């Protein structure tokens, strides 16, 4: 029996996955966040955040979770260790010690496991 498949975009590539695989709808997630958290969305679009993100990726270009000397993994995201929806996280949102460089996989595991 042939397993039903669906087409998705993952890491910028179109791929086929089993139809039963859970896929996160980032567009729907972003629309919901924009309605509920406009201040956070404005922050992530700000020049200050983009500069902090760029500096973090320059200073630490490898994933801080899964990268090893034998298997380096390039970081693609900068993540807040304490979520910005808490008062402490919001106050420290540009603090470099509060940021970590992550690959997409580690970022999604952390973000969508909650």
mmCIF file of N, CA and C in Angstrom:
data_model
loop_
_atom_site.group_PDB
_atom_site.id
_atom_site.type_symbol
_atom_site.label_atom_id
_atom_site.label_comp_id
_atom_site.label_asym_id
_atom_site.label_seq_id
_atom_site.Cartn_x
_atom_site.Cartn_y
_atom_site.Cartn_z
ATOM 1 N N UNK A 1 0.838 -1.184 0.000
ATOM 2 C CA UNK A 1 0.000 0.000 0.000
ATOM 3 C C UNK A 1 0.882 1.247 0.000
ATOM 4 N N UNK A 2 0.562 2.200 -0.843
ATOM 5 C CA UNK A 2 1.319 3.432 -0.957
ATOM 6 C C UNK A 2 0.816 4.422 0.107
ATOM 7 N N UNK A 3 1.760 4.981 0.831
ATOM 8 C CA UNK A 3 1.408 5.938 1.880
ATOM 9 C C UNK A 3 1.098 7.303 1.253
ATOM 10 N N UNK A 4 -0.017 7.955 1.663
ATOM 11 C CA UNK A 4 -0.322 9.284 1.114
ATOM 12 C C UNK A 4 0.759 10.291 1.530
ATOM 13 N N UNK A 5 1.103 11.168 0.603
ATOM 14 C CA UNK A 5 2.147 12.165 0.844
ATOM 15 C C UNK A 5 1.562 13.554 0.642
ATOM 16 N N UNK A 6 2.252 14.547 1.235
ATOM 17 C CA UNK A 6 1.879 15.934 0.981
ATOM 18 C C UNK A 6 3.152 16.724 0.721
ATOM 19 N N UNK A 7 3.003 17.789 -0.035
ATOM 20 C CA UNK A 7 4.131 18.620 -0.419
ATOM 21 C C UNK A 7 4.233 19.785 0.561
ATOM 22 N N UNK A 8 5.458 20.026 1.091
ATOM 23 C CA UNK A 8 5.686 21.144 1.994
ATOM 24 C C UNK A 8 6.995 21.837 1.615
ATOM 25 N N UNK A 9 7.213 23.005 2.187
ATOM 26 C CA UNK A 9 8.490 23.701 2.034
ATOM 27 C C UNK A 9 9.193 23.633 3.376
ATOM 28 N N UNK A 10 10.404 23.077 3.383
ATOM 29 C CA UNK A 10 11.196 22.969 4.600
ATOM 30 C C UNK A 10 12.599 23.473 4.292
ATOM 31 N N UNK A 11 13.052 24.447 5.083
ATOM 32 C CA UNK A 11 14.373 25.048 4.876
ATOM 33 C C UNK A 11 14.560 25.541 3.443
ATOM 34 N N UNK A 12 13.498 26.106 2.890
ATOM 35 C CA UNK A 12 13.565 26.684 1.555
ATOM 36 C C UNK A 12 13.492 25.684 0.411
ATOM 37 N N UNK A 13 13.280 24.395 0.714
ATOM 38 C CA UNK A 13 13.202 23.377 -0.333
ATOM 39 C C UNK A 13 11.837 22.709 -0.313
ATOM 40 N N UNK A 14 11.297 22.450 -1.489
ATOM 41 C CA UNK A 14 10.036 21.724 -1.584
ATOM 42 C C UNK A 14 10.307 20.240 -1.472
ATOM 43 N N UNK A 15 9.606 19.598 -0.540
ATOM 44 C CA UNK A 15 9.812 18.169 -0.332
ATOM 45 C C UNK A 15 8.469 17.482 -0.123
ATOM 46 N N UNK A 16 8.467 16.159 -0.260
ATOM 47 C CA UNK A 16 7.287 15.359 0.044
ATOM 48 C C UNK A 16 7.493 14.695 1.394
ATOM 49 N N UNK A 17 6.452 14.727 2.209
ATOM 50 C CA UNK A 17 6.488 14.081 3.518
ATOM 51 C C UNK A 17 5.210 13.266 3.670
ATOM 52 N N UNK A 18 5.208 12.284 4.572
ATOM 53 C CA UNK A 18 3.980 11.527 4.814
ATOM 54 C C UNK A 18 2.850 12.474 5.240
ATOM 55 N N UNK A 19 1.650 12.215 4.750
ATOM 56 C CA UNK A 19 0.505 13.076 5.034
ATOM 57 C C UNK A 19 0.205 13.152 6.524
ATOM 58 N N UNK A 20 0.652 12.159 7.293
ATOM 59 C CA UNK A 20 0.385 12.148 8.730
ATOM 60 C C UNK A 20 1.380 12.999 9.525
ATOM 61 N N UNK A 21 2.464 13.458 8.877
ATOM 62 C CA UNK A 21 3.479 14.254 9.580
ATOM 63 C C UNK A 21 2.923 15.622 9.946
ATOM 64 N N UNK A 22 3.146 16.005 11.206
ATOM 65 C CA UNK A 22 2.691 17.307 11.678
ATOM 66 C C UNK A 22 3.597 18.389 11.111
ATOM 67 N N UNK A 23 3.000 19.398 10.502
ATOM 68 C CA UNK A 23 3.753 20.499 9.919
ATOM 69 C C UNK A 23 3.281 21.791 10.582
ATOM 70 N N UNK A 24 4.228 22.590 11.045
ATOM 71 C CA UNK A 24 3.895 23.864 11.687
ATOM 72 C C UNK A 24 3.565 24.887 10.605
ATOM 73 N N UNK A 25 2.414 25.535 10.752
ATOM 74 C CA UNK A 25 1.991 26.571 9.814
ATOM 75 C C UNK A 25 2.545 27.904 10.299
ATOM 76 N N UNK A 26 3.745 28.262 9.820
ATOM 77 C CA UNK A 26 4.380 29.487 10.295
ATOM 78 C C UNK A 26 3.603 30.729 9.884
ATOM 79 N N UNK A 27 2.974 30.722 8.708
ATOM 80 C CA UNK A 27 2.225 31.905 8.282
ATOM 81 C C UNK A 27 1.054 32.165 9.213
ATOM 82 N N UNK A 28 0.326 31.129 9.559
ATOM 83 C CA UNK A 28 -0.791 31.288 10.486
ATOM 84 C C UNK A 28 -0.310 31.711 11.853
ATOM 85 N N UNK A 29 0.813 31.156 12.279
ATOM 86 C CA UNK A 29 1.421 31.499 13.565
ATOM 87 C C UNK A 29 1.798 32.977 13.583
ATOM 88 N N UNK A 30 2.432 33.461 12.513
ATOM 89 C CA UNK A 30 2.847 34.860 12.445
ATOM 90 C C UNK A 30 1.647 35.803 12.417
ATOM 91 N N UNK A 31 0.589 35.444 11.699
ATOM 92 C CA UNK A 31 -0.612 36.290 11.670
ATOM 93 C C UNK A 31 -1.236 36.385 13.050
ATOM 94 N N UNK A 32 -1.293 35.273 13.750
ATOM 95 C CA UNK A 32 -1.857 35.269 15.099
ATOM 96 C C UNK A 32 -1.006 36.133 16.025
ATOM 97 N N UNK A 33 0.309 36.016 15.929
ATOM 98 C CA UNK A 33 1.194 36.832 16.769
ATOM 99 C C UNK A 33 1.021 38.313 16.460
ATOM 100 N N UNK A 34 0.857 38.667 15.203
ATOM 101 C CA UNK A 34 0.707 40.076 14.841
ATOM 102 C C UNK A 34 -0.564 40.656 15.466
ATOM 103 N N UNK A 35 -1.631 39.872 15.496
ATOM 104 C CA UNK A 35 -2.879 40.342 16.119
ATOM 105 C C UNK A 35 -2.719 40.466 17.628
ATOM 106 N N UNK A 36 -2.070 39.495 18.250
ATOM 107 C CA UNK A 36 -2.003 39.430 19.705
ATOM 108 C C UNK A 36 -0.791 40.123 20.307
ATOM 109 N N UNK A 37 0.282 40.280 19.534
ATOM 110 C CA UNK A 37 1.528 40.804 20.090
ATOM 111 C C UNK A 37 2.199 41.796 19.134
ATOM 112 N N UNK A 38 1.524 42.884 18.779
ATOM 113 C CA UNK A 38 2.101 43.802 17.787
ATOM 114 C C UNK A 38 3.416 44.438 18.227
ATOM 115 N N UNK A 39 3.595 44.682 19.542
ATOM 116 C CA UNK A 39 4.839 45.289 20.019
ATOM 117 C C UNK A 39 6.022 44.352 19.790
ATOM 118 N N UNK A 40 5.824 43.047 20.027
ATOM 119 C CA UNK A 40 6.898 42.075 19.789
ATOM 120 C C UNK A 40 7.222 41.971 18.303
ATOM 121 N N UNK A 41 6.211 41.996 17.459
ATOM 122 C CA UNK A 41 6.445 41.923 16.016
ATOM 123 C C UNK A 41 7.235 43.154 15.556
ATOM 124 N N UNK A 42 6.862 44.350 16.050
ATOM 125 C CA UNK A 42 7.612 45.565 15.691
ATOM 126 C C UNK A 42 9.069 45.446 16.147
ATOM 127 N N UNK A 43 9.287 44.866 17.325
ATOM 128 C CA UNK A 43 10.651 44.682 17.816
ATOM 129 C C UNK A 43 11.462 43.810 16.856
ATOM 130 N N UNK A 44 10.903 42.687 16.416
ATOM 131 C CA UNK A 44 11.644 41.781 15.538
ATOM 132 C C UNK A 44 11.903 42.372 14.161
ATOM 133 N N UNK A 45 11.165 43.405 13.793
ATOM 134 C CA UNK A 45 11.398 44.083 12.512
ATOM 135 C C UNK A 45 12.299 45.304 12.673
ATOM 136 N N UNK A 46 12.680 45.646 13.903
ATOM 137 C CA UNK A 46 13.450 46.864 14.169
ATOM 138 C C UNK A 46 14.917 46.710 13.765
ATOM 139 N N UNK A 47 15.545 47.843 13.478
ATOM 140 C CA UNK A 47 16.972 47.870 13.126
ATOM 141 C C UNK A 47 17.819 47.414 14.313
ATOM 142 N N UNK A 48 17.404 47.751 15.532
ATOM 143 C CA UNK A 48 18.166 47.354 16.728
ATOM 144 C C UNK A 48 18.235 45.836 16.852
ATOM 145 N N UNK A 49 17.094 45.146 16.633
ATOM 146 C CA UNK A 49 17.103 43.674 16.716
ATOM 147 C C UNK A 49 17.916 43.076 15.578
ATOM 148 N N UNK A 50 17.746 43.591 14.380
ATOM 149 C CA UNK A 50 18.472 43.038 13.234
ATOM 150 C C UNK A 50 19.978 43.172 13.430
ATOM 151 N N UNK A 51 20.423 44.294 14.019
ATOM 152 C CA UNK A 51 21.853 44.490 14.276
ATOM 153 C C UNK A 51 22.340 43.533 15.367
ATOM 154 N N UNK A 52 21.558 43.393 16.459
ATOM 155 C CA UNK A 52 21.938 42.469 17.543
ATOM 156 C C UNK A 52 22.017 41.039 17.017
ATOM 157 N N UNK A 53 21.045 40.662 16.183
ATOM 158 C CA UNK A 53 21.020 39.315 15.587
ATOM 159 C C UNK A 53 22.260 39.090 14.720
ATOM 160 N N UNK A 54 22.565 40.066 13.879
ATOM 161 C CA UNK A 54 23.724 39.963 12.990
ATOM 162 C C UNK A 54 25.023 39.831 13.791
ATOM 163 N N UNK A 55 25.181 40.652 14.822
ATOM 164 C CA UNK A 55 26.394 40.587 15.649
ATOM 165 C C UNK A 55 26.527 39.244 16.362
ATOM 166 N N UNK A 56 25.405 38.694 16.831
ATOM 167 C CA UNK A 56 25.444 37.391 17.512
ATOM 168 C C UNK A 56 25.865 36.288 16.537
ATOM 169 N N UNK A 57 25.314 36.301 15.327
ATOM 170 C CA UNK A 57 25.666 35.269 14.345
ATOM 171 C C UNK A 57 27.120 35.408 13.870
ATOM 172 N N UNK A 58 27.637 36.635 13.863
ATOM 173 C CA UNK A 58 29.045 36.831 13.501
ATOM 174 C C UNK A 58 29.944 36.307 14.614
ATOM 175 N N UNK A 59 29.594 36.638 15.857
ATOM 176 C CA UNK A 59 30.441 36.215 16.981
ATOM 177 C C UNK A 59 30.307 34.724 17.289
ATOM 178 N N UNK A 60 29.152 34.130 16.983
ATOM 179 C CA UNK A 60 28.947 32.702 17.233
ATOM 180 C C UNK A 60 28.160 32.107 16.069
ATOM 181 N N UNK A 61 28.831 31.738 14.986
ATOM 182 C CA UNK A 61 28.140 31.277 13.783
ATOM 183 C C UNK A 61 27.649 29.825 13.820
ATOM 184 N N UNK A 62 27.986 29.076 14.878
ATOM 185 C CA UNK A 62 27.583 27.673 14.962
ATOM 186 C C UNK A 62 26.468 27.491 15.983
ATOM 187 N N UNK A 63 25.633 26.478 15.756
ATOM 188 C CA UNK A 63 24.530 26.173 16.669
ATOM 189 C C UNK A 63 25.083 25.836 18.047
ATOM 190 N N UNK A 64 24.572 26.520 19.064
ATOM 191 C CA UNK A 64 25.055 26.315 20.425
ATOM 192 C C UNK A 64 24.466 25.062 21.065
ATOM 193 N N UNK A 65 23.476 24.443 20.444
ATOM 194 C CA UNK A 65 22.856 23.234 20.988
ATOM 195 C C UNK A 65 23.474 21.957 20.419
ATOM 196 N N UNK A 66 23.560 21.867 19.103
ATOM 197 C CA UNK A 66 23.916 20.574 18.500
ATOM 198 C C UNK A 66 25.271 20.543 17.796
ATOM 199 N N UNK A 67 25.899 21.673 17.604
ATOM 200 C CA UNK A 67 27.172 21.702 16.890
ATOM 201 C C UNK A 67 28.288 21.129 17.764
ATOM 202 N N UNK A 68 29.135 20.320 17.151
ATOM 203 C CA UNK A 68 30.301 19.755 17.840
ATOM 204 C C UNK A 68 31.529 20.010 16.969
ATOM 205 N N UNK A 69 32.730 19.904 17.537
ATOM 206 C CA UNK A 69 33.933 20.094 16.720
ATOM 207 C C UNK A 69 34.001 19.111 15.540
ATOM 208 N N UNK A 70 33.490 17.893 15.742
ATOM 209 C CA UNK A 70 33.512 16.899 14.670
ATOM 210 C C UNK A 70 32.372 17.081 13.675
ATOM 211 N N UNK A 71 31.296 17.709 14.110
ATOM 212 C CA UNK A 71 30.119 17.903 13.254
ATOM 213 C C UNK A 71 29.585 19.323 13.435
ATOM 214 N N UNK A 72 30.261 20.327 12.839
ATOM 215 C CA UNK A 72 29.794 21.709 12.996
ATOM 216 C C UNK A 72 28.479 21.929 12.252
ATOM 217 N N UNK A 73 27.552 22.624 12.906
ATOM 218 C CA UNK A 73 26.249 22.942 12.321
ATOM 219 C C UNK A 73 26.101 24.455 12.334
ATOM 220 N N UNK A 74 25.870 25.027 11.174
ATOM 221 C CA UNK A 74 25.744 26.463 11.036
ATOM 222 C C UNK A 74 24.460 26.965 11.701
ATOM 223 N N UNK A 75 24.562 28.014 12.495
ATOM 224 C CA UNK A 75 23.387 28.627 13.126
ATOM 225 C C UNK A 75 22.690 29.526 12.110
ATOM 226 N N UNK A 76 21.374 29.493 12.122
ATOM 227 C CA UNK A 76 20.587 30.317 11.208
ATOM 228 C C UNK A 76 19.641 31.252 11.956
ATOM 229 N N UNK A 77 19.493 31.014 13.255
ATOM 230 C CA UNK A 77 18.556 31.787 14.071
ATOM 231 C C UNK A 77 19.270 32.303 15.313
ATOM 232 N N UNK A 78 18.767 33.408 15.837
ATOM 233 C CA UNK A 78 19.196 33.880 17.151
ATOM 234 C C UNK A 78 17.962 33.808 18.035
ATOM 235 N N UNK A 79 18.115 33.107 19.140
ATOM 236 C CA UNK A 79 16.991 32.812 20.025
ATOM 237 C C UNK A 79 17.214 33.469 21.379
ATOM 238 N N UNK A 80 16.108 33.884 22.010
ATOM 239 C CA UNK A 80 16.171 34.416 23.371
ATOM 240 C C UNK A 80 16.087 33.246 24.345
ATOM 241 N N UNK A 81 17.006 33.158 25.274
ATOM 242 C CA UNK A 81 16.998 32.060 26.246
ATOM 243 C C UNK A 81 15.785 32.149 27.162
ATOM 244 N N UNK A 82 15.408 33.364 27.522
ATOM 245 C CA UNK A 82 14.177 33.589 28.292
ATOM 246 C C UNK A 82 13.196 34.242 27.330
ATOM 247 N N UNK A 83 12.020 33.678 27.192
ATOM 248 C CA UNK A 83 11.055 34.181 26.218
ATOM 249 C C UNK A 83 10.773 35.662 26.420
ATOM 250 N N UNK A 84 10.594 36.375 25.321
ATOM 251 C CA UNK A 84 10.350 37.813 25.401
ATOM 252 C C UNK A 84 8.944 38.142 25.886
ATOM 253 N N UNK A 85 8.087 37.146 26.039
ATOM 254 C CA UNK A 85 6.744 37.435 26.557
ATOM 255 C C UNK A 85 6.711 37.466 28.081
ATOM 256 N N UNK A 86 7.883 37.363 28.724
ATOM 257 C CA UNK A 86 7.985 37.559 30.178
ATOM 258 C C UNK A 86 8.631 38.924 30.414
ATOM 259 N N UNK A 87 8.412 39.503 31.577
ATOM 260 C CA UNK A 87 8.980 40.834 31.832
ATOM 261 C C UNK A 87 10.510 40.786 31.832
ATOM 262 N N UNK A 88 11.099 39.745 32.430
ATOM 263 C CA UNK A 88 12.563 39.632 32.432
ATOM 264 C C UNK A 88 13.100 39.451 31.012
ATOM 265 N N UNK A 89 12.442 38.596 30.244
ATOM 266 C CA UNK A 89 12.870 38.365 28.866
ATOM 267 C C UNK A 89 12.766 39.618 28.017
ATOM 268 N N UNK A 90 11.703 40.386 28.202
ATOM 269 C CA UNK A 90 11.507 41.613 27.427
ATOM 270 C C UNK A 90 12.579 42.644 27.789
ATOM 271 N N UNK A 91 12.898 42.771 29.066
ATOM 272 C CA UNK A 91 13.923 43.720 29.496
ATOM 273 C C UNK A 91 15.299 43.349 28.954
ATOM 274 N N UNK A 92 15.561 42.060 28.806
ATOM 275 C CA UNK A 92 16.883 41.583 28.369
ATOM 276 C C UNK A 92 16.915 41.213 26.891
ATOM 277 N N UNK A 93 15.938 41.633 26.118
ATOM 278 C CA UNK A 93 15.801 41.173 24.728
ATOM 279 C C UNK A 93 16.986 41.498 23.832
ATOM 280 N N UNK A 94 17.792 42.518 24.155
ATOM 281 C CA UNK A 94 18.963 42.863 23.346
ATOM 282 C C UNK A 94 20.282 42.543 24.053
ATOM 283 N N UNK A 95 20.215 41.922 25.214
ATOM 284 C CA UNK A 95 21.387 41.542 25.989
ATOM 285 C C UNK A 95 22.042 40.316 25.338
ATOM 286 N N UNK A 96 23.287 40.454 24.885
ATOM 287 C CA UNK A 96 23.944 39.359 24.155
ATOM 288 C C UNK A 96 24.069 38.085 24.980
ATOM 289 N N UNK A 97 24.209 38.207 26.298
ATOM 290 C CA UNK A 97 24.303 37.015 27.137
ATOM 291 C C UNK A 97 22.973 36.272 27.234
ATOM 292 N N UNK A 98 21.920 36.913 26.821
ATOM 293 C CA UNK A 98 20.574 36.343 26.851
ATOM 294 C C UNK A 98 20.207 35.695 25.503
ATOM 295 N N UNK A 99 21.094 35.836 24.518
ATOM 296 C CA UNK A 99 20.831 35.321 23.163
ATOM 297 C C UNK A 99 21.675 34.077 22.897
ATOM 298 N N UNK A 100 21.126 33.185 22.056
ATOM 299 C CA UNK A 100 21.895 32.009 21.642
ATOM 300 C C UNK A 100 21.701 31.774 20.152
ATOM 301 N N UNK A 101 22.764 31.356 19.505
ATOM 302 C CA UNK A 101 22.729 31.030 18.077
ATOM 303 C C UNK A 101 22.266 29.585 17.932
ATOM 304 N N UNK A 102 21.243 29.370 17.101
ATOM 305 C CA UNK A 102 20.697 28.026 16.909
ATOM 306 C C UNK A 102 20.478 27.730 15.433
ATOM 307 N N UNK A 103 20.527 26.452 15.076
ATOM 308 C CA UNK A 103 20.107 26.030 13.739
ATOM 309 C C UNK A 103 18.573 25.982 13.738
ATOM 310 N N UNK A 104 17.970 25.876 12.556
ATOM 311 C CA UNK A 104 16.498 25.837 12.460
ATOM 312 C C UNK A 104 15.926 24.691 13.277
ATOM 313 N N UNK A 105 16.552 23.539 13.177
ATOM 314 C CA UNK A 105 16.035 22.350 13.855
ATOM 315 C C UNK A 105 15.984 22.548 15.367
ATOM 316 N N UNK A 106 17.077 23.009 15.952
ATOM 317 C CA UNK A 106 17.099 23.218 17.410
ATOM 318 C C UNK A 106 16.152 24.337 17.825
ATOM 319 N N UNK A 107 16.085 25.396 17.008
ATOM 320 C CA UNK A 107 15.166 26.494 17.327
ATOM 321 C C UNK A 107 13.722 26.009 17.322
ATOM 322 N N UNK A 108 13.350 25.239 16.312
ATOM 323 C CA UNK A 108 11.968 24.762 16.232
ATOM 324 C C UNK A 108 11.645 23.772 17.341
ATOM 325 N N UNK A 109 12.601 22.923 17.703
ATOM 326 C CA UNK A 109 12.372 22.001 18.817
ATOM 327 C C UNK A 109 12.095 22.783 20.090
ATOM 328 N N UNK A 110 12.892 23.819 20.347
ATOM 329 C CA UNK A 110 12.712 24.623 21.554
ATOM 330 C C UNK A 110 11.406 25.411 21.508
ATOM 331 N N UNK A 111 11.154 26.083 20.401
ATOM 332 C CA UNK A 111 10.001 26.982 20.300
ATOM 333 C C UNK A 111 8.678 26.243 20.254
ATOM 334 N N UNK A 112 8.587 25.178 19.477
ATOM 335 C CA UNK A 112 7.295 24.525 19.262
ATOM 336 C C UNK A 112 7.068 23.327 20.162
ATOM 337 N N UNK A 113 7.972 23.087 21.119
ATOM 338 C CA UNK A 113 7.751 21.990 22.065
ATOM 339 C C UNK A 113 6.922 22.438 23.255
ATOM 340 N N UNK A 114 6.634 23.715 23.324
ATOM 341 C CA UNK A 114 5.891 24.264 24.464
ATOM 342 C C UNK A 114 4.401 24.180 24.245
#
